[in-house]
Structures are given as structure tokens and as C-alpha cells.
mmCIF file of C-alpha atoms in Angstrom:
data_model
loop_
_atom_site.group_PDB
_atom_site.id
_atom_site.type_symbol
_atom_site.label_atom_id
_atom_site.label_comp_id
_atom_site.label_asym_id
_atom_site.label_seq_id
_atom_site.Cartn_x
_atom_site.Cartn_y
_atom_site.Cartn_z
ATOM 1 C CA UNK A 1 -2.599 12.964 -24.046
ATOM 2 C CA UNK A 2 -0.606 15.167 -21.501
ATOM 3 C CA UNK A 3 2.635 17.392 -22.724
ATOM 4 C CA UNK A 4 5.593 15.249 -21.405
ATOM 5 C CA UNK A 5 7.916 16.472 -18.109
ATOM 6 C CA UNK A 6 11.064 17.496 -18.514
ATOM 7 C CA UNK A 7 13.853 13.848 -18.002
ATOM 8 C CA UNK A 8 16.523 13.860 -15.588
ATOM 9 C CA UNK A 9 19.429 12.039 -17.715
ATOM 10 C CA UNK A 10 18.813 9.054 -14.807
ATOM 11 C CA UNK A 11 14.940 8.649 -16.225
ATOM 12 C CA UNK A 12 16.209 8.770 -19.810
ATOM 13 C CA UNK A 13 19.697 6.291 -19.695
ATOM 14 C CA UNK A 14 16.658 3.798 -17.328
ATOM 15 C CA UNK A 15 13.910 4.764 -20.776
ATOM 16 C CA UNK A 16 16.616 4.292 -23.372
ATOM 17 C CA UNK A 17 17.719 0.802 -21.532
ATOM 18 C CA UNK A 18 14.260 -0.346 -21.649
ATOM 19 C CA UNK A 19 13.838 0.658 -25.217
ATOM 20 C CA UNK A 20 16.682 -1.311 -26.072
ATOM 21 C CA UNK A 21 14.988 -4.799 -24.615
ATOM 22 C CA UNK A 22 11.331 -3.663 -26.332
ATOM 23 C CA UNK A 23 13.203 -3.507 -29.512
ATOM 24 C CA UNK A 24 15.121 -6.630 -28.870
ATOM 25 C CA UNK A 25 11.869 -8.675 -27.585
ATOM 26 C CA UNK A 26 10.628 -7.656 -30.559
ATOM 27 C CA UNK A 27 12.749 -8.390 -33.034
ATOM 28 C CA UNK A 28 13.250 -12.319 -31.306
ATOM 29 C CA UNK A 29 9.570 -12.168 -32.197
ATOM 30 C CA UNK A 30 6.743 -9.941 -32.782
ATOM 31 C CA UNK A 31 4.331 -11.970 -30.579
ATOM 32 C CA UNK A 32 6.118 -12.111 -27.205
ATOM 33 C CA UNK A 33 4.945 -9.827 -24.234
ATOM 34 C CA UNK A 34 6.463 -6.883 -23.189
ATOM 35 C CA UNK A 35 4.370 -5.045 -21.411
ATOM 36 C CA UNK A 36 5.931 -5.395 -18.296
ATOM 37 C CA UNK A 37 8.815 -3.411 -19.943
ATOM 38 C CA UNK A 38 5.645 -1.092 -21.073
ATOM 39 C CA UNK A 39 5.290 -0.702 -17.121
ATOM 40 C CA UNK A 40 8.435 0.261 -16.227
ATOM 41 C CA UNK A 41 8.275 2.542 -18.908
ATOM 42 C CA UNK A 42 5.054 4.461 -17.574
ATOM 43 C CA UNK A 43 5.553 4.590 -14.415
ATOM 44 C CA UNK A 44 8.875 6.591 -15.110
ATOM 45 C CA UNK A 45 7.073 8.735 -17.147
ATOM 46 C CA UNK A 46 4.372 9.294 -14.535
ATOM 47 C CA UNK A 47 7.356 9.261 -11.583
ATOM 48 C CA UNK A 48 8.610 12.166 -13.916
ATOM 49 C CA UNK A 49 5.196 13.673 -13.788
ATOM 50 C CA UNK A 50 4.413 13.197 -10.490
ATOM 51 C CA UNK A 51 8.495 15.375 -9.671
ATOM 52 C CA UNK A 52 8.122 18.339 -12.157
ATOM 53 C CA UNK A 53 4.788 18.746 -9.692
ATOM 54 C CA UNK A 54 6.281 18.503 -6.686
ATOM 55 C CA UNK A 55 9.124 20.827 -7.826
ATOM 56 C CA UNK A 56 6.057 23.408 -8.670
ATOM 57 C CA UNK A 57 4.626 23.106 -5.513
ATOM 58 C CA UNK A 58 7.879 23.800 -3.559
ATOM 59 C CA UNK A 59 8.815 26.918 -5.923
ATOM 60 C CA UNK A 60 5.021 28.461 -5.191
ATOM 61 C CA UNK A 61 5.863 27.980 -1.655
ATOM 62 C CA UNK A 62 9.801 29.388 -2.091
ATOM 63 C CA UNK A 63 8.151 32.698 -3.042
ATOM 64 C CA UNK A 64 5.453 33.135 -0.999
ATOM 65 C CA UNK A 65 8.168 32.826 1.921
ATOM 66 C CA UNK A 66 10.362 35.149 0.683
ATOM 67 C CA UNK A 67 7.109 37.597 -0.595
ATOM 68 C CA UNK A 68 6.859 37.075 3.454
ATOM 69 C CA UNK A 69 9.739 38.054 4.290
ATOM 70 C CA UNK A 70 10.225 40.997 2.368
ATOM 71 C CA UNK A 71 6.904 42.185 4.368
ATOM 72 C CA UNK A 72 8.186 41.663 7.823
ATOM 73 C CA UNK A 73 11.569 43.357 6.500
ATOM 74 C CA UNK A 74 9.237 46.235 4.757
ATOM 75 C CA UNK A 75 8.255 47.106 7.799
ATOM 76 C CA UNK A 76 10.798 47.105 10.337
#
């Protein structure tokens, strides 16, 4: 299993809300369908992973641009 990403405050709040809803449904009956809530939970986790990957790529691109600018300034 992949390492869990670092979640934002909003993502944590949404996951807590979904967990509470799943618990409430679980108390009602063990046979209650919870697939819809599980899909939403998974979607939040996947979105956080994608966001982390995007931020990592943006950081790499920013570092390349900074190195290029330093090299250009060093020539002048």
C-alpha cells in the first residue's frame, strides 16, 4: 500500500465527517450499504496524493528555473 499523503485541514475534516456517517450507519445495522461513503473517502485520499505529486513537480520546475536564472545572472 502506498504511503498516505499529507492531508490539508479541509481534507481531514471531510474524512472525519464521512467516518462519523459510516459509524452512524454501522450502528443502525451491519448490513447497511456504505459503499458510497467509502468511494467518497477514497476519492479524497486519491485527490490528496495527486495534489502532492503536482506540488512536487511544481517544486522541481521552480528549482530548475531558479538554477537557470542564477546561471544567467552569473554570466552577466
